[in-house]
Tab-separated table of N, CA, C and O and ligand atoms in Angstrom:
chain	number	residue	atom	x	y	z
T	138	UNK	N	127.782	-36.714	89.805
T	138	UNK	CA	126.670	-35.774	90.007
T	138	UNK	C	127.104	-34.667	90.972
T	138	UNK	O	127.535	-34.926	92.081
T	139	UNK	N	126.998	-33.458	90.534
T	139	UNK	CA	127.390	-32.315	91.357
T	139	UNK	C	126.171	-31.770	92.086
T	139	UNK	O	125.135	-31.528	91.491
T	140	UNK	N	126.343	-31.630	93.387
T	140	UNK	CA	125.241	-31.088	94.176
T	140	UNK	C	125.318	-29.567	94.165
T	140	UNK	O	126.344	-28.984	94.469
T	141	UNK	N	124.228	-28.948	93.806
T	141	UNK	CA	124.198	-27.486	93.741
T	141	UNK	C	124.218	-26.915	95.154
T	141	UNK	O	123.426	-27.335	95.986
T	142	UNK	N	125.120	-25.975	95.418
T	142	UNK	CA	125.117	-25.345	96.736
T	142	UNK	C	123.858	-24.526	96.938
T	142	UNK	O	123.428	-23.815	96.036
T	143	UNK	N	123.287	-24.648	98.108
T	143	UNK	CA	122.070	-23.895	98.406
T	143	UNK	C	122.286	-23.081	99.657
T	143	UNK	O	123.099	-23.424	100.516
T	144	UNK	N	121.524	-22.010	99.780
T	144	UNK	CA	121.639	-21.164	100.947
T	144	UNK	C	120.935	-21.828	102.130
T	144	UNK	O	119.754	-22.140	102.046
T	145	UNK	N	121.662	-22.066	103.241
T	145	UNK	CA	121.060	-22.739	104.396
T	145	UNK	C	120.069	-21.848	105.130
T	145	UNK	O	119.281	-22.339	105.927
T	146	UNK	N	120.126	-20.566	104.892
T	146	UNK	CA	119.242	-19.643	105.597
T	146	UNK	C	117.957	-19.420	104.827
T	146	UNK	O	116.874	-19.414	105.397
T	147	UNK	N	118.083	-19.238	103.537
T	147	UNK	CA	116.900	-18.960	102.740
T	147	UNK	C	116.077	-20.213	102.485
T	147	UNK	O	114.893	-20.134	102.183
T	148	UNK	N	116.707	-21.388	102.631
T	148	UNK	CA	115.968	-22.639	102.501
T	148	UNK	C	114.884	-22.699	103.566
T	148	UNK	O	113.783	-23.196	103.342
T	149	UNK	N	115.203	-22.157	104.751
T	149	UNK	CA	114.253	-22.211	105.856
T	149	UNK	C	113.060	-21.295	105.614
T	149	UNK	O	111.945	-21.589	106.016
T	150	UNK	N	113.323	-20.154	104.962
T	150	UNK	CA	112.283	-19.151	104.764
T	150	UNK	C	111.477	-19.464	103.509
T	150	UNK	O	110.259	-19.588	103.545
T	151	UNK	N	112.201	-19.558	102.428
T	151	UNK	CA	111.579	-19.842	101.145
T	151	UNK	C	111.742	-21.326	100.909
T	151	UNK	O	111.954	-22.086	101.841
T	152	UNK	N	111.703	-21.783	99.666
T	152	UNK	CA	112.173	-23.134	99.429
T	152	UNK	C	113.593	-23.043	98.905
T	152	UNK	O	114.360	-22.257	99.462
T	153	UNK	N	113.975	-23.827	97.948
T	153	UNK	CA	115.373	-23.884	97.569
T	153	UNK	C	115.849	-22.590	96.928
T	153	UNK	O	115.319	-22.160	95.915
T	154	UNK	N	116.839	-21.999	97.561
T	154	UNK	CA	117.461	-20.804	97.006
T	154	UNK	C	118.808	-21.217	96.471
T	154	UNK	O	119.759	-21.386	97.223
T	155	UNK	N	118.886	-21.422	95.173
T	155	UNK	CA	120.156	-21.829	94.582
T	155	UNK	C	121.131	-20.661	94.584
T	155	UNK	O	120.742	-19.521	94.345
T	156	UNK	N	122.375	-20.974	94.880
T	156	UNK	CA	123.398	-19.938	94.908
T	156	UNK	C	123.956	-19.731	93.502
T	156	UNK	O	124.081	-20.672	92.734
T	157	UNK	N	124.283	-18.498	93.204
T	157	UNK	CA	124.810	-18.172	91.882
T	157	UNK	C	126.329	-18.232	91.900
T	157	UNK	O	126.959	-17.630	92.767
T	158	UNK	N	126.923	-18.965	90.959
T	158	UNK	CA	128.392	-19.033	90.890
T	158	UNK	C	128.980	-17.678	90.539
T	158	UNK	O	128.439	-16.955	89.702
T	159	UNK	N	130.073	-17.325	91.225
T	159	UNK	CA	130.709	-16.035	90.976
T	159	UNK	C	131.848	-16.174	89.974
T	159	UNK	O	132.417	-15.176	89.551
T	160	UNK	N	132.190	-17.414	89.630
T	160	UNK	CA	133.221	-17.628	88.623
T	160	UNK	C	134.565	-18.001	89.206
T	160	UNK	O	135.438	-18.459	88.492
T	161	UNK	N	134.748	-17.799	90.515
T	161	UNK	CA	136.034	-18.124	91.123
T	161	UNK	C	135.884	-19.243	92.143
T	161	UNK	O	136.670	-19.368	93.066
T	162	UNK	N	134.848	-20.048	91.990
T	162	UNK	CA	134.649	-21.183	92.891
T	162	UNK	C	133.678	-20.888	94.010
T	162	UNK	O	133.285	-21.781	94.749
T	163	UNK	N	133.302	-19.626	94.156
T	163	UNK	CA	132.374	-19.269	95.209
T	163	UNK	C	130.954	-19.183	94.670
T	163	UNK	O	130.738	-19.021	93.476
T	164	UNK	N	130.007	-19.288	95.583
T	164	UNK	CA	128.602	-19.180	95.215
T	164	UNK	C	127.943	-18.192	96.164
T	164	UNK	O	128.167	-18.245	97.365
T	165	UNK	N	127.167	-17.312	95.628
T	165	UNK	CA	126.561	-16.277	96.457
T	165	UNK	C	125.036	-16.358	96.366
T	165	UNK	O	124.474	-16.623	95.305
T	166	UNK	N	124.388	-16.151	97.509
T	166	UNK	CA	122.931	-16.124	97.543
T	166	UNK	C	122.464	-14.719	97.170
T	166	UNK	O	122.849	-13.741	97.808
T	167	UNK	N	121.664	-14.632	96.148
T	167	UNK	CA	121.201	-13.334	95.671
T	167	UNK	C	120.189	-12.707	96.633
T	167	UNK	O	119.880	-11.535	96.553
T	168	UNK	N	119.694	-13.515	97.543
T	168	UNK	CA	118.645	-13.021	98.425
T	168	UNK	C	119.214	-12.400	99.699
T	168	UNK	O	118.833	-11.310	100.096
T	169	UNK	N	120.173	-13.103	100.346
T	169	UNK	CA	120.677	-12.618	101.639
T	169	UNK	C	122.166	-12.304	101.606
T	169	UNK	O	122.708	-11.773	102.553
T	170	UNK	N	122.843	-12.638	100.515
T	170	UNK	CA	124.257	-12.330	100.419
T	170	UNK	C	125.166	-13.402	100.975
T	170	UNK	O	126.380	-13.212	101.065
T	171	UNK	N	124.597	-14.541	101.402
T	171	UNK	CA	125.416	-15.633	101.926
T	171	UNK	C	126.321	-16.172	100.826
T	171	UNK	O	125.897	-16.327	99.692
T	172	UNK	N	127.580	-16.423	101.192
T	172	UNK	CA	128.555	-16.922	100.232
T	172	UNK	C	129.018	-18.307	100.649
T	172	UNK	O	129.353	-18.526	101.819
T	173	UNK	N	129.015	-19.234	99.718
T	173	UNK	CA	129.535	-20.580	99.961
T	173	UNK	C	130.779	-20.785	99.112
T	173	UNK	O	130.837	-20.327	97.972
T	174	UNK	N	131.744	-21.450	99.691
T	174	UNK	CA	132.995	-21.729	98.978
T	174	UNK	C	133.319	-23.201	99.206
T	174	UNK	O	134.110	-23.545	100.082
T	175	UNK	N	132.687	-24.081	98.452
T	175	UNK	CA	132.790	-25.535	98.710
T	175	UNK	C	134.220	-26.057	98.674
T	175	UNK	O	134.545	-27.003	99.387
T	176	UNK	N	135.075	-25.459	97.845
T	176	UNK	CA	136.435	-25.984	97.711
T	176	UNK	C	137.374	-25.430	98.769
T	176	UNK	O	138.509	-25.870	98.897
T	177	UNK	N	136.925	-24.442	99.524
T	177	UNK	CA	137.763	-23.838	100.563
T	177	UNK	C	137.121	-24.098	101.924
T	177	UNK	O	136.154	-23.444	102.301
T	178	UNK	N	137.684	-25.075	102.652
T	178	UNK	CA	137.060	-25.517	103.899
T	178	UNK	C	137.195	-24.488	105.020
T	178	UNK	O	136.453	-24.533	105.992
T	179	UNK	N	138.183	-23.596	104.917
T	179	UNK	CA	138.371	-22.629	105.999
T	179	UNK	C	137.755	-21.276	105.664
T	179	UNK	O	137.864	-20.334	106.419
T	180	UNK	N	137.096	-21.200	104.521
T	180	UNK	CA	136.451	-19.950	104.147
T	180	UNK	C	135.331	-19.634	105.127
T	180	UNK	O	134.554	-20.514	105.510
T	181	UNK	N	135.269	-18.369	105.560
T	181	UNK	CA	134.214	-17.960	106.467
T	181	UNK	C	133.374	-16.884	105.805
T	181	UNK	O	133.866	-15.821	105.436
T	182	UNK	N	132.121	-17.165	105.662
T	182	UNK	CA	131.198	-16.225	105.042
T	182	UNK	C	130.982	-15.034	105.980
T	182	UNK	O	130.948	-15.188	107.196
T	183	UNK	N	130.842	-13.868	105.383
T	183	UNK	CA	130.690	-12.645	106.170
T	183	UNK	C	129.273	-12.073	106.077
T	183	UNK	O	129.061	-10.918	106.424
T	184	UNK	N	128.340	-12.858	105.619
T	184	UNK	CA	126.969	-12.353	105.527
T	184	UNK	C	126.388	-12.168	106.934
T	184	UNK	O	126.928	-12.663	107.922
T	185	UNK	N	125.305	-11.433	107.028
T	185	UNK	CA	124.743	-11.097	108.338
T	185	UNK	C	124.341	-12.340	109.121
T	185	UNK	O	124.488	-12.396	110.337
T	186	UNK	N	123.858	-13.359	108.428
T	186	UNK	CA	123.437	-14.591	109.104
T	186	UNK	C	124.629	-15.298	109.749
T	186	UNK	O	124.600	-15.653	110.918
T	187	UNK	N	125.695	-15.486	108.957
T	187	UNK	CA	126.865	-16.200	109.460
T	187	UNK	C	127.569	-15.396	110.554
T	187	UNK	O	128.069	-15.957	111.519
T	188	UNK	N	127.607	-14.071	110.402
T	188	UNK	CA	128.221	-13.232	111.430
T	188	UNK	C	127.469	-13.366	112.741
T	188	UNK	O	128.057	-13.467	113.814
T	189	UNK	N	126.159	-13.390	112.664
T	189	UNK	CA	125.341	-13.537	113.858
T	189	UNK	C	125.555	-14.908	114.493
T	189	UNK	O	125.628	-15.044	115.712
T	190	UNK	N	125.691	-15.929	113.670
T	190	UNK	CA	125.909	-17.281	114.182
T	190	UNK	C	127.230	-17.376	114.929
T	190	UNK	O	127.315	-17.954	116.008
T	191	UNK	N	128.277	-16.766	114.359
T	191	UNK	CA	129.595	-16.829	114.987
T	191	UNK	C	129.629	-16.004	116.268
T	191	UNK	O	130.291	-16.373	117.235
T	192	UNK	N	128.908	-14.892	116.286
T	192	UNK	CA	128.857	-14.067	117.495
T	192	UNK	C	128.149	-14.829	118.608
T	192	UNK	O	128.512	-14.725	119.780
T	193	UNK	N	127.146	-15.595	118.240
T	193	UNK	CA	126.375	-16.348	119.226
T	193	UNK	C	127.143	-17.569	119.713
T	193	UNK	O	127.166	-17.882	120.891
T	194	UNK	N	127.792	-18.245	118.803
T	194	UNK	CA	128.539	-19.454	119.156
T	194	UNK	C	129.893	-19.427	118.458
T	194	UNK	O	130.052	-19.979	117.387
T	195	UNK	N	130.869	-18.728	119.056
T	195	UNK	CA	132.184	-18.625	118.423
T	195	UNK	C	132.862	-19.987	118.307
T	195	UNK	O	132.628	-20.875	119.124
T	196	UNK	N	133.664	-20.104	117.277
T	196	UNK	CA	134.359	-21.372	117.041
T	196	UNK	C	135.251	-21.704	118.233
T	196	UNK	O	135.979	-20.848	118.736
T	197	UNK	N	135.188	-22.928	118.678
T	197	UNK	CA	135.995	-23.366	119.806
T	197	UNK	C	137.418	-23.653	119.343
T	197	UNK	O	137.618	-24.135	118.245
T	198	UNK	N	138.381	-23.351	120.195
T	198	UNK	CA	139.768	-23.644	119.833
T	198	UNK	C	139.965	-25.134	119.593
T	198	UNK	O	139.370	-25.968	120.272
T	199	UNK	N	140.830	-25.417	118.623
T	199	UNK	CA	141.050	-26.811	118.233
T	199	UNK	C	141.590	-27.656	119.383
T	199	UNK	O	141.245	-28.798	119.542
T	200	UNK	N	142.490	-27.043	120.207
T	200	UNK	CA	143.186	-27.850	121.211
T	200	UNK	C	142.257	-28.331	122.318
T	200	UNK	O	142.594	-29.193	123.095
T	201	UNK	N	141.086	-27.763	122.360
T	201	UNK	CA	140.107	-28.177	123.361
T	201	UNK	C	139.794	-29.658	123.289
T	201	UNK	O	139.891	-30.372	124.268
T	202	UNK	N	139.438	-30.103	122.111
T	202	UNK	CA	139.066	-31.511	121.940
T	202	UNK	C	140.250	-32.425	122.238
T	202	UNK	O	140.098	-33.489	122.791
T	203	UNK	N	141.476	-31.950	121.909
T	203	UNK	CA	142.667	-32.745	122.168
T	203	UNK	C	142.872	-32.898	123.678
T	203	UNK	O	143.200	-33.969	124.176
T	204	UNK	N	142.657	-31.793	124.408
T	204	UNK	CA	142.820	-31.854	125.858
T	204	UNK	C	141.781	-32.765	126.495
T	204	UNK	O	142.086	-33.532	127.399
T	205	UNK	N	140.547	-32.669	125.995
T	205	UNK	CA	139.491	-33.455	126.596
T	205	UNK	C	139.656	-34.950	126.373
T	205	UNK	O	139.177	-35.762	127.130
T	206	UNK	N	140.372	-35.292	125.287
T	206	UNK	CA	140.532	-36.715	124.967
T	206	UNK	C	141.605	-37.358	125.852
T	206	UNK	O	141.711	-38.566	125.943
T	207	UNK	N	142.405	-36.529	126.542
T	207	UNK	CA	143.431	-37.070	127.444
T	207	UNK	C	142.748	-37.648	128.686
T	207	UNK	O	142.073	-36.935	129.420
T	208	UNK	N	142.944	-38.918	128.898
T	208	UNK	CA	142.280	-39.578	130.024
T	208	UNK	C	143.286	-39.822	131.151
T	208	UNK	O	144.171	-40.661	131.035
T	209	UNK	N	143.155	-39.078	132.235
T	209	UNK	CA	144.132	-39.202	133.313
T	209	UNK	C	143.857	-40.464	134.105
T	209	UNK	O	143.418	-40.575	135.120
A	306	ZN	ZN1	120.333	-16.725	101.323
A	307	ZN	ZN1	126.657	-16.595	105.180
């Protein structure tokens, strides 16, 4: 069973906003422009919502968690 990608932003406003497949593995929200790429884990959406989220809480460097796990 394949789960249909949905827009995490428009779900909050409306009800389920199904994303439209673009044909190359990506799915785009026709309402806000959010793009999902389920097969690409490092893909970063450039829609206004995701850009605002990253500006507010930028991704933390990976080595942070590694340093914190070191117990002196
Ligand atoms: Zn949307
Ligand atoms: Zn987005």
